[in-house]
Coordinates of C-alpha atoms in Angstrom, one line a residue:
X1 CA 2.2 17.0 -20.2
X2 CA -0.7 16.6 -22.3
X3 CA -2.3 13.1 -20.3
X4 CA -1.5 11.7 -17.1
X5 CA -3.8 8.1 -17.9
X6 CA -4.5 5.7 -20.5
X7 CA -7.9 5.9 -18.8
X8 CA -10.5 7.7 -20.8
X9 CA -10.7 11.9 -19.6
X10 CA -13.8 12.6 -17.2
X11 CA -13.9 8.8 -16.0
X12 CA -14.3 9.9 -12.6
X13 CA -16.1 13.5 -12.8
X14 CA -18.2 14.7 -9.8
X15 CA -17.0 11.4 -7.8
X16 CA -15.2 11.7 -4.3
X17 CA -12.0 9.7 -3.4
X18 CA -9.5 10.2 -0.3
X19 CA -6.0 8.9 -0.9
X20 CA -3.7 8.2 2.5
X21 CA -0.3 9.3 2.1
X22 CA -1.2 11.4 -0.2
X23 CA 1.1 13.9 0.1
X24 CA 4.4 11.7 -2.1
X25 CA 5.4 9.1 -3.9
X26 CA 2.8 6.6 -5.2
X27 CA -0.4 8.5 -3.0
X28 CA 0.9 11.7 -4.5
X29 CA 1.0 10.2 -8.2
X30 CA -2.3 8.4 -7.9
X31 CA -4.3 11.7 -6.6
X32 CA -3.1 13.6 -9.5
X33 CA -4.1 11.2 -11.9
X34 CA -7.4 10.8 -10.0
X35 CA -7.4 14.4 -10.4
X36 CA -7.2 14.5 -14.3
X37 CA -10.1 12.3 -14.5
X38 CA -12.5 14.6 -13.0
X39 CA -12.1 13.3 -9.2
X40 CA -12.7 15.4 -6.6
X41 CA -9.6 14.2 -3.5
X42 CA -9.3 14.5 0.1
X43 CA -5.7 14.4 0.2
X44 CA -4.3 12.5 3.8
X45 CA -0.8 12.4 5.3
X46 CA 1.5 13.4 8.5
X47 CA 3.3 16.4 7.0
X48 CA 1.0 19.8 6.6
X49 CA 4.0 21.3 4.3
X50 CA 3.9 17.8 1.8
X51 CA 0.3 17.7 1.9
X52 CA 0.1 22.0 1.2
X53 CA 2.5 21.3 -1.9
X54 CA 0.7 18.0 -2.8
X55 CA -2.5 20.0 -3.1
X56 CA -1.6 23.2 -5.1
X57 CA -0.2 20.3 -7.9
X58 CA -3.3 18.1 -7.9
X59 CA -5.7 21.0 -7.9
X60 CA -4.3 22.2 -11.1
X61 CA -6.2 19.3 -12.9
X62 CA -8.5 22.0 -11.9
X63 CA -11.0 19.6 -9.5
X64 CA -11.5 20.1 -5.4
X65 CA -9.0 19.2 -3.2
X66 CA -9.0 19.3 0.3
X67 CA -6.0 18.2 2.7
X68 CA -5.6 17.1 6.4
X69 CA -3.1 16.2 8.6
X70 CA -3.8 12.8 10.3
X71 CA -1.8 10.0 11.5
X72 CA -4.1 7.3 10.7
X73 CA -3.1 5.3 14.1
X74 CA -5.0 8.0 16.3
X75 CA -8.5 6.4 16.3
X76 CA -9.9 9.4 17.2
X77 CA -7.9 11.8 14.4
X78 CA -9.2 9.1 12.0
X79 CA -12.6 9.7 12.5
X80 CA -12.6 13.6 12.6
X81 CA -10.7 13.5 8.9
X82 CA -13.4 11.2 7.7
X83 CA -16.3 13.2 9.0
X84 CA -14.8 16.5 8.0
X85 CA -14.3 15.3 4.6
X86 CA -17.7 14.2 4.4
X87 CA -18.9 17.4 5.7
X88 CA -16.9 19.3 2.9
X89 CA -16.6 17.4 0.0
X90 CA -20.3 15.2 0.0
X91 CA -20.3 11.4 -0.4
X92 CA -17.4 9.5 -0.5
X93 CA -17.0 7.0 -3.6
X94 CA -13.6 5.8 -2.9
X95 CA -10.7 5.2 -0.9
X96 CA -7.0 4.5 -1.5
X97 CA -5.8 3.4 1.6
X98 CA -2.0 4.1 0.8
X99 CA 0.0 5.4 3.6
X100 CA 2.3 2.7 5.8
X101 CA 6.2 3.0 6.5
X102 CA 8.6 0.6 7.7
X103 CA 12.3 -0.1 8.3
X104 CA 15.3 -2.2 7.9
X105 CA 16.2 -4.5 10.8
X106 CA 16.8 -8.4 10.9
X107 CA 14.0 -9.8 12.8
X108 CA 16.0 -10.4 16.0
X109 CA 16.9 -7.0 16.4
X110 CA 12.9 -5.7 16.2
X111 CA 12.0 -4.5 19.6
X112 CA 8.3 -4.7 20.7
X113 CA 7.7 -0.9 20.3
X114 CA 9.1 -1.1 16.8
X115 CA 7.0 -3.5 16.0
X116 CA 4.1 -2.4 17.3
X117 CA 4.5 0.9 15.3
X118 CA 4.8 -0.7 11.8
X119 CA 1.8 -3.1 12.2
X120 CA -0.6 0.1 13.7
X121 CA 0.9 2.0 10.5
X122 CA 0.7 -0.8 7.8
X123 CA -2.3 -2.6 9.2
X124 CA -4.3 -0.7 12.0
X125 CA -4.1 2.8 10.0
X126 CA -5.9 1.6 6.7
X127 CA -8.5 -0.7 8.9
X128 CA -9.4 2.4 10.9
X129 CA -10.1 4.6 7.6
X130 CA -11.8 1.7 5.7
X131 CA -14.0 1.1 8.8
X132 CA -14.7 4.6 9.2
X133 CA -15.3 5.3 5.3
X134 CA -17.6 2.6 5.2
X135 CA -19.6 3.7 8.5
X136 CA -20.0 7.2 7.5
X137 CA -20.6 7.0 4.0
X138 CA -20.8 3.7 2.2
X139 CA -22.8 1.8 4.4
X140 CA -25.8 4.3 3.6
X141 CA -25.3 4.3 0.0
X142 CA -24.7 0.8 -0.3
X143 CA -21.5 0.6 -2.8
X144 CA -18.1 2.5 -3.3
X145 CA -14.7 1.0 -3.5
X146 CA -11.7 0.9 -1.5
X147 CA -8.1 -0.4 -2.5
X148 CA -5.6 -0.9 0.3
X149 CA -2.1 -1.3 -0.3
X150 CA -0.1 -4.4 0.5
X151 CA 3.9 -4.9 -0.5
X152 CA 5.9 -8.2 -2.1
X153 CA 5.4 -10.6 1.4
X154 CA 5.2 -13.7 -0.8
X155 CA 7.3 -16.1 0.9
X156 CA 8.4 -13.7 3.6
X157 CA 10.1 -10.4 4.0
X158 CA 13.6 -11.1 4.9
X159 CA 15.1 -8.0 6.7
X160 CA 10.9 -6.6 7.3
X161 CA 9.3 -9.1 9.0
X162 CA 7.2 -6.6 11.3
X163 CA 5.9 -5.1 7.7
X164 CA 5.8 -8.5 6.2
X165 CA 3.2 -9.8 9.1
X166 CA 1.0 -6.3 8.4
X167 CA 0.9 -6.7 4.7
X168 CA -0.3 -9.9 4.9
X169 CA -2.7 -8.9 8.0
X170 CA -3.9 -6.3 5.4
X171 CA -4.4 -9.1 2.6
X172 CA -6.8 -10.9 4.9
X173 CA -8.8 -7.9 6.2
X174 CA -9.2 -6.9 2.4
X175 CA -11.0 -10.8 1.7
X176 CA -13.0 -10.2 4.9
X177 CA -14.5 -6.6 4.4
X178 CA -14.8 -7.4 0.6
X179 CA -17.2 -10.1 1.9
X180 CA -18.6 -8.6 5.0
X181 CA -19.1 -5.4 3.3
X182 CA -20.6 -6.1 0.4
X183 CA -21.6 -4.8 -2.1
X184 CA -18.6 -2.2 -1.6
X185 CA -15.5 -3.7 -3.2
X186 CA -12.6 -4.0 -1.6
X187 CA -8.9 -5.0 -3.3
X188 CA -5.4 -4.6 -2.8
X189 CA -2.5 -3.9 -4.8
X190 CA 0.9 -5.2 -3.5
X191 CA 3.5 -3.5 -5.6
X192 CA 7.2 -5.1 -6.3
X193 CA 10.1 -2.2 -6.2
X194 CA 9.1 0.9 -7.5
X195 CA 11.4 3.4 -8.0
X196 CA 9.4 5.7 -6.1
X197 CA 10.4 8.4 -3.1
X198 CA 9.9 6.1 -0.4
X199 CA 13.3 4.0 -1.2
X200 CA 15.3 7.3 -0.6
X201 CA 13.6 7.2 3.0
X202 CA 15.9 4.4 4.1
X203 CA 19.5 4.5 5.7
X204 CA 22.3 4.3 3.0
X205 CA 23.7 1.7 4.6
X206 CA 21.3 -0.4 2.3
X207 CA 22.0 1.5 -0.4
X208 CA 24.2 -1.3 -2.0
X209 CA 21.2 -3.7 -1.3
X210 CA 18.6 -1.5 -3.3
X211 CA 21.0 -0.6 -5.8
X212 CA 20.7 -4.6 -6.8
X213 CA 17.0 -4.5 -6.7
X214 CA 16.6 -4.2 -10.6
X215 CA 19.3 -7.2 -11.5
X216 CA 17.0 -9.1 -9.5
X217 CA 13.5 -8.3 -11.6
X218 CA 12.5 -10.7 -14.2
X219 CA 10.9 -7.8 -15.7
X220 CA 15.1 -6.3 -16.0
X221 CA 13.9 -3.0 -14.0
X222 CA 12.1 -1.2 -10.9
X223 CA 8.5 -0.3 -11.3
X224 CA 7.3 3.1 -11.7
X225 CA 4.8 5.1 -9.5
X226 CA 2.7 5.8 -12.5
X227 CA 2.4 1.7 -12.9
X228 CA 1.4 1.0 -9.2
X229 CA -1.1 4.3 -9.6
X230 CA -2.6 2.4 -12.8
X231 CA -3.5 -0.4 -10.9
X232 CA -5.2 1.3 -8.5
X233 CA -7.3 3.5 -10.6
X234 CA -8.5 0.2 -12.4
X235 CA -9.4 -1.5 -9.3
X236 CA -11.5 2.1 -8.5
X237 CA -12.7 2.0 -12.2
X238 CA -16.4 0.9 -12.9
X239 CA -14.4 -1.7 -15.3
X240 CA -13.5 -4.0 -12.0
X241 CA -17.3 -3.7 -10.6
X242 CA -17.1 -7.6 -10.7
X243 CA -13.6 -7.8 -8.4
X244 CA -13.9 -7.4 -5.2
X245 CA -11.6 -9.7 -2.3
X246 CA -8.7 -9.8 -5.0
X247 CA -5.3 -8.6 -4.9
X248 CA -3.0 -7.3 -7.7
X249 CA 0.3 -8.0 -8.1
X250 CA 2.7 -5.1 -9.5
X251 CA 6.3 -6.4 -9.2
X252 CA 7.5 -7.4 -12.5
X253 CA 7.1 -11.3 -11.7
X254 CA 9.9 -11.4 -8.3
X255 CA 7.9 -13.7 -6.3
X256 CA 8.0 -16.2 -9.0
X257 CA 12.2 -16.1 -9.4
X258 CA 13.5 -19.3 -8.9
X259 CA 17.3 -19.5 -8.1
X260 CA 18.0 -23.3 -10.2
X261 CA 16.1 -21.3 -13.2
X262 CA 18.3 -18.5 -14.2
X263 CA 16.4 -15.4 -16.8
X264 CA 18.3 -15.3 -19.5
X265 CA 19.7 -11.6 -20.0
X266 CA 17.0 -9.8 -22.1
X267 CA 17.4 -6.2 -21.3
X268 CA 14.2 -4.9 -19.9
X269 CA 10.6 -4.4 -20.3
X270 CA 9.5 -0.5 -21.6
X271 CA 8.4 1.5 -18.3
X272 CA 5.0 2.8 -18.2
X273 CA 5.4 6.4 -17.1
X274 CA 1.7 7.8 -18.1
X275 CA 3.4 10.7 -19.9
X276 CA 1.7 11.3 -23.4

């Protein structure tokens, strides 16, 4: 694999960036491109053996890269990580606030506990790292940029609603910290369906129901990782130092289907893979 971007090759040498669920899917593929372009990463996640593998692949982009096991709802555990990394790796220039999990159920079946789990790993988990990126490094150096990650909740989440209440929590802590916290930028990305490892996490009793996800894309397909990682690094990228509050949409236009308005069948758009 001779590229991993379509972002110019040392873009972001020397700089700093800790990625939350870092150690698969879309964190993993995001770190390693970060990687290629010079970054130094602070890789975060709940699983030492993920994480473990997830370094020895991003360090062979040949920058530092540094691991720790966290779960980012222990307030405490959160602010260890974020000092330690400080500590060891020097000033920290960006976060990716990427690690959340949900599950199936229809709302009525949700019981307080589950509940309360998704919206303290979707919501309280990325506030707790921003606010403690910010206090121990930002703040000081007035600037860096931090891009939390939101999901499709236009119009509701049918079958998610305890995710669906923390994305959108998440979209309105982004517009208050971009403000409150300026001049550090803060954005979101809210990606679509991705084909990405996260869908193999859930029971195959929705198997048939994910399985249809694509036919219902006016784009004709499921994003990839390397598309939702794109985003991001753009939104880190000194070429968005004028967005800040915003969220990006990655989801192949499926909050703007519209049942009386049929696509016609056009096959699909051409995945972006970020293989050269």
């Amino acid at each position: 694999m001779s590229s991993l971007s379509q972002f110019r090759p040392g873009l972001f040498a020397g700089k700093v960036f800790i990625v939350t669920g870092g150690g698969s899917g879309i964190g993993l593929r995001t770190a390693e491109e970060l990687a290629w372009l010079g970054a130094n990463l602070v890789l975060v996640g709940q699983s030492a053996d993920k994480l473990a593998s997830a370094r020895q692949r991003v360090a062979a982009h040949g920058t530092e890269v540094r691991w720790h096991a966290c779960d980012i709802r222990d307030e405490a555990r959160v602010k260890a990580v974020v000092s330690d990394a400080v500590a060891e790796m020097g000033a920290i220039d960006g976060l990716v606030n990427n690690a959340g999990g949900q599950f199936f159920s229809p709302a009525e079946c949700i019981s307080a506990n589950g509940f309360d789990a998704v919206v303290r790993n979707n919501l309280l988990g990325g506030f707790l790292f921003a606010r403690e990126v910010y206090l121990q490094s930002m703040k000081a150096r007035g600037g860096g940029a931090i891009v939390n990650m939101l999901a499709d909740m236009w119009g509701g989440m049918p079958g998610m609603a305890h995710s669906g209440a923390a994305r959108a929590g998440m979209l309105n802590l982004s517009e208050t910290l971009a403000y409150e916290w300026a001049p550090v930028r803060v954005n979101a990305v809210a990606p679509g369906w991705i084909a990405s490892s996260g869908l193999e996490s859930y029971p195959d009793a929705y198997r048939p129901v994910i399985e249809r996800f694509a036919e219902l894309v006016p784009a004709g397909r499921l994003g990839t990782e390397a598309e939702v990682a794109a985003g991001i690094i753009f939104l880190l990228s000194p070429a968005a130092a004028f967005i800040s509050g915003s969220v990006l949409r990655i989801d192949g236009a499926v909050p703007n289907r519209r049942e009386h308005w049929p696509v016609a069948p056009h096959g699909q758009t051409i995945p972006f893979t970020g293989d050269a």
